[in-house]
PDB file of C-alpha atoms in Angstrom:
ATOM      1  CA  MET A   1      29.621  84.864  13.312  1.00 41.00           C
ATOM      2  CA  ASN A   2      29.368  81.341  14.653  1.00 45.00           C
ATOM      3  CA  ALA A   3      31.883  79.470  16.789  1.00 47.00           C
ATOM      4  CA  ARG A   4      33.544  77.628  13.938  1.00 42.00           C
ATOM      5  CA  GLN A   5      34.168  80.918  12.128  1.00 40.00           C
ATOM      6  CA  SER A   6      35.635  82.566  15.205  1.00 41.00           C
ATOM      7  CA  ILE A   7      37.856  79.631  16.154  1.00 41.00           C
ATOM      8  CA  SER A   8      38.752  78.202  12.769  1.00 39.00           C
ATOM      9  CA  GLY A   9      42.399  78.382  11.939  1.00 38.00           C
ATOM     10  CA  GLN A  10      43.493  78.207  15.560  1.00 39.00           C
ATOM     11  CA  SER A  11      45.677  75.268  16.504  1.00 35.00           C
ATOM     12  CA  SER A  12      43.878  74.894  19.821  1.00 48.00           C
ATOM     13  CA  VAL A  13      40.462  75.953  20.922  1.00 57.00           C
ATOM     14  CA  GLU A  14      40.132  78.155  23.955  1.00 80.00           C
ATOM     15  CA  SER A  15      38.076  76.276  26.522  1.00 81.00           C
ATOM     16  CA  GLY A  16      36.553  79.571  27.665  1.00 91.00           C
ATOM     17  CA  GLN A  17      35.261  80.222  24.148  1.00 94.00           C
ATOM     18  CA  VAL A  18      33.717  76.769  23.977  1.00 96.00           C
ATOM     19  CA  LEU A  19      32.096  77.146  27.405  1.00 96.00           C
ATOM     20  CA  ALA A  20      30.679  80.558  26.483  1.00 96.00           C
ATOM     21  CA  GLU A  21      29.230  79.191  23.260  1.00 97.00           C
ATOM     22  CA  ILE A  22      27.719  76.158  25.014  1.00 98.00           C
ATOM     23  CA  LYS A  23      26.140  78.437  27.616  1.00 98.00           C
ATOM     24  CA  ARG A  24      24.705  80.601  24.828  1.00 98.00           C
ATOM     25  CA  ILE A  25      23.225  77.577  23.032  1.00 98.00           C
ATOM     26  CA  VAL A  26      21.744  76.102  26.218  1.00 98.00           C
ATOM     27  CA  GLY A  27      20.412  79.483  27.319  1.00 98.00           C
ATOM     28  CA  GLU A  28      18.712  80.140  23.996  1.00 97.00           C
ATOM     29  CA  GLN A  29      17.269  76.627  23.799  1.00 97.00           C
ATOM     30  CA  MET A  30      15.968  76.660  27.355  1.00 98.00           C
ATOM     31  CA  GLY A  31      14.934  80.321  27.586  1.00 97.00           C
ATOM     32  CA  ARG A  32      17.525  81.112  30.247  1.00 97.00           C
ATOM     33  CA  GLU A  33      19.797  84.113  30.641  1.00 97.00           C
ATOM     34  CA  VAL A  34      23.366  83.153  29.761  1.00 96.00           C
ATOM     35  CA  GLY A  35      24.625  84.980  32.843  1.00 96.00           C
ATOM     36  CA  SER A  36      22.531  82.725  35.062  1.00 97.00           C
ATOM     37  CA  LEU A  37      24.224  79.568  33.746  1.00 98.00           C
ATOM     38  CA  SER A  38      27.440  78.096  35.098  1.00 97.00           C
ATOM     39  CA  ALA A  39      29.721  75.219  34.130  1.00 97.00           C
ATOM     40  CA  GLY A  40      28.523  73.241  37.142  1.00 98.00           C
ATOM     41  CA  ASP A  41      24.836  73.437  36.261  1.00 98.00           C
ATOM     42  CA  SER A  42      23.292  70.029  35.620  1.00 98.00           C
ATOM     43  CA  LEU A  43      21.335  69.974  32.386  1.00 98.00           C
ATOM     44  CA  ALA A  44      18.628  67.761  33.897  1.00 97.00           C
ATOM     45  CA  ARG A  45      18.489  68.879  37.535  1.00 97.00           C
ATOM     46  CA  ASP A  46      19.337  72.583  37.393  1.00 98.00           C
ATOM     47  CA  ILE A  47      18.163  73.579  33.911  1.00 98.00           C
ATOM     48  CA  ASN A  48      15.317  71.044  33.613  1.00 97.00           C
ATOM     49  CA  CYS A  49      16.346  69.687  30.217  1.00 97.00           C
ATOM     50  CA  ASP A  50      14.412  66.618  29.167  1.00 96.00           C
ATOM     51  CA  SER A  51      15.671  64.074  26.643  1.00 93.00           C
ATOM     52  CA  LEU A  52      14.244  66.029  23.688  1.00 96.00           C
ATOM     53  CA  ASP A  53      15.942  69.221  24.903  1.00 97.00           C
ATOM     54  CA  ILE A  54      19.248  67.335  25.100  1.00 95.00           C
ATOM     55  CA  VAL A  55      18.837  66.025  21.539  1.00 95.00           C
ATOM     56  CA  GLU A  56      18.072  69.529  20.268  1.00 97.00           C
ATOM     57  CA  ILE A  57      21.020  71.039  22.150  1.00 97.00           C
ATOM     58  CA  VAL A  58      23.358  68.362  20.759  1.00 97.00           C
ATOM     59  CA  MET A  59      22.123  69.068  17.231  1.00 97.00           C
ATOM     60  CA  LEU A  60      22.730  72.798  17.685  1.00 98.00           C
ATOM     61  CA  ILE A  61      26.212  72.124  19.069  1.00 97.00           C
ATOM     62  CA  GLU A  62      27.041  69.817  16.156  1.00 97.00           C
ATOM     63  CA  GLU A  63      25.950  72.494  13.704  1.00 97.00           C
ATOM     64  CA  GLU A  64      27.677  75.347  15.511  1.00 96.00           C
ATOM     65  CA  PHE A  65      31.033  73.605  15.911  1.00 95.00           C
ATOM     66  CA  ASP A  66      30.869  71.407  12.792  1.00 94.00           C
ATOM     67  CA  ILE A  67      31.431  68.252  14.829  1.00 95.00           C
ATOM     68  CA  SER A  68      29.648  64.941  15.349  1.00 95.00           C
ATOM     69  CA  VAL A  69      28.694  64.016  18.905  1.00 95.00           C
ATOM     70  CA  SER A  70      28.208  60.305  19.527  1.00 94.00           C
ATOM     71  CA  ASP A  71      25.069  59.099  21.274  1.00 92.00           C
ATOM     72  CA  GLU A  72      27.321  57.643  23.972  1.00 93.00           C
ATOM     73  CA  MET A  73      28.949  61.007  24.652  1.00 92.00           C
ATOM     74  CA  ALA A  74      25.586  62.782  24.660  1.00 91.00           C
ATOM     75  CA  GLN A  75      24.279  60.337  27.277  1.00 91.00           C
ATOM     76  CA  GLN A  76      27.353  60.666  29.510  1.00 92.00           C
ATOM     77  CA  VAL A  77      27.317  64.434  30.018  1.00 93.00           C
ATOM     78  CA  ASP A  78      25.625  65.882  33.067  1.00 96.00           C
ATOM     79  CA  THR A  79      26.731  69.495  33.360  1.00 97.00           C
ATOM     80  CA  ILE A  80      27.361  72.402  31.023  1.00 97.00           C
ATOM     81  CA  GLY A  81      31.044  71.966  31.867  1.00 96.00           C
ATOM     82  CA  ASP A  82      30.888  68.312  30.800  1.00 96.00           C
ATOM     83  CA  VAL A  83      29.422  69.380  27.460  1.00 96.00           C
ATOM     84  CA  ALA A  84      32.106  72.029  26.962  1.00 96.00           C
ATOM     85  CA  ALA A  85      34.871  69.551  27.826  1.00 95.00           C
ATOM     86  CA  GLY A  86      33.477  67.006  25.369  1.00 95.00           C
ATOM     87  CA  VAL A  87      33.219  69.595  22.599  1.00 96.00           C
ATOM     88  CA  SER A  88      36.753  70.826  23.308  1.00 94.00           C
ATOM     89  CA  GLU A  89      38.001  67.235  23.103  1.00 93.00           C
ATOM     90  CA  LEU A  90      36.264  66.672  19.766  1.00 94.00           C
ATOM     91  CA  LEU A  91      37.626  69.926  18.383  1.00 93.00           C
ATOM     92  CA  ALA A  92      41.150  69.061  19.529  1.00 91.00           C
ATOM     93  CA  GLN A  93      40.910  65.669  17.795  1.00 90.00           C
ATOM     94  CA  ARG A  94      39.810  67.380  14.610  1.00 81.00           C
ATOM     95  CA  THR A  95      42.788  69.771  14.580  1.00 69.00           C
ATOM     96  CA  ASP A  96      45.417  67.144  15.431  1.00 65.00           C
TER      97      ASP A  96
END
């Protein structure tokens, strides 16, 4: 079951669900244990994501949540928490 299946039909998306899913995606993409990741981890500094990693993570997020992330938003995020907040915002806009 992917995130959109588990959260579809809800009027609001639980931020904890989004964060958990983002951590799973980042962990799988970067070969990291999900439990070792936190919302405050910087994608570049703490997880060592390069620009290609970021593009791949964004593509996985777009597919998982059935959303479109702008290039501007993708460039503005620094931490896993930033990514989760941006995804939550996009999901909230979609359900409004």
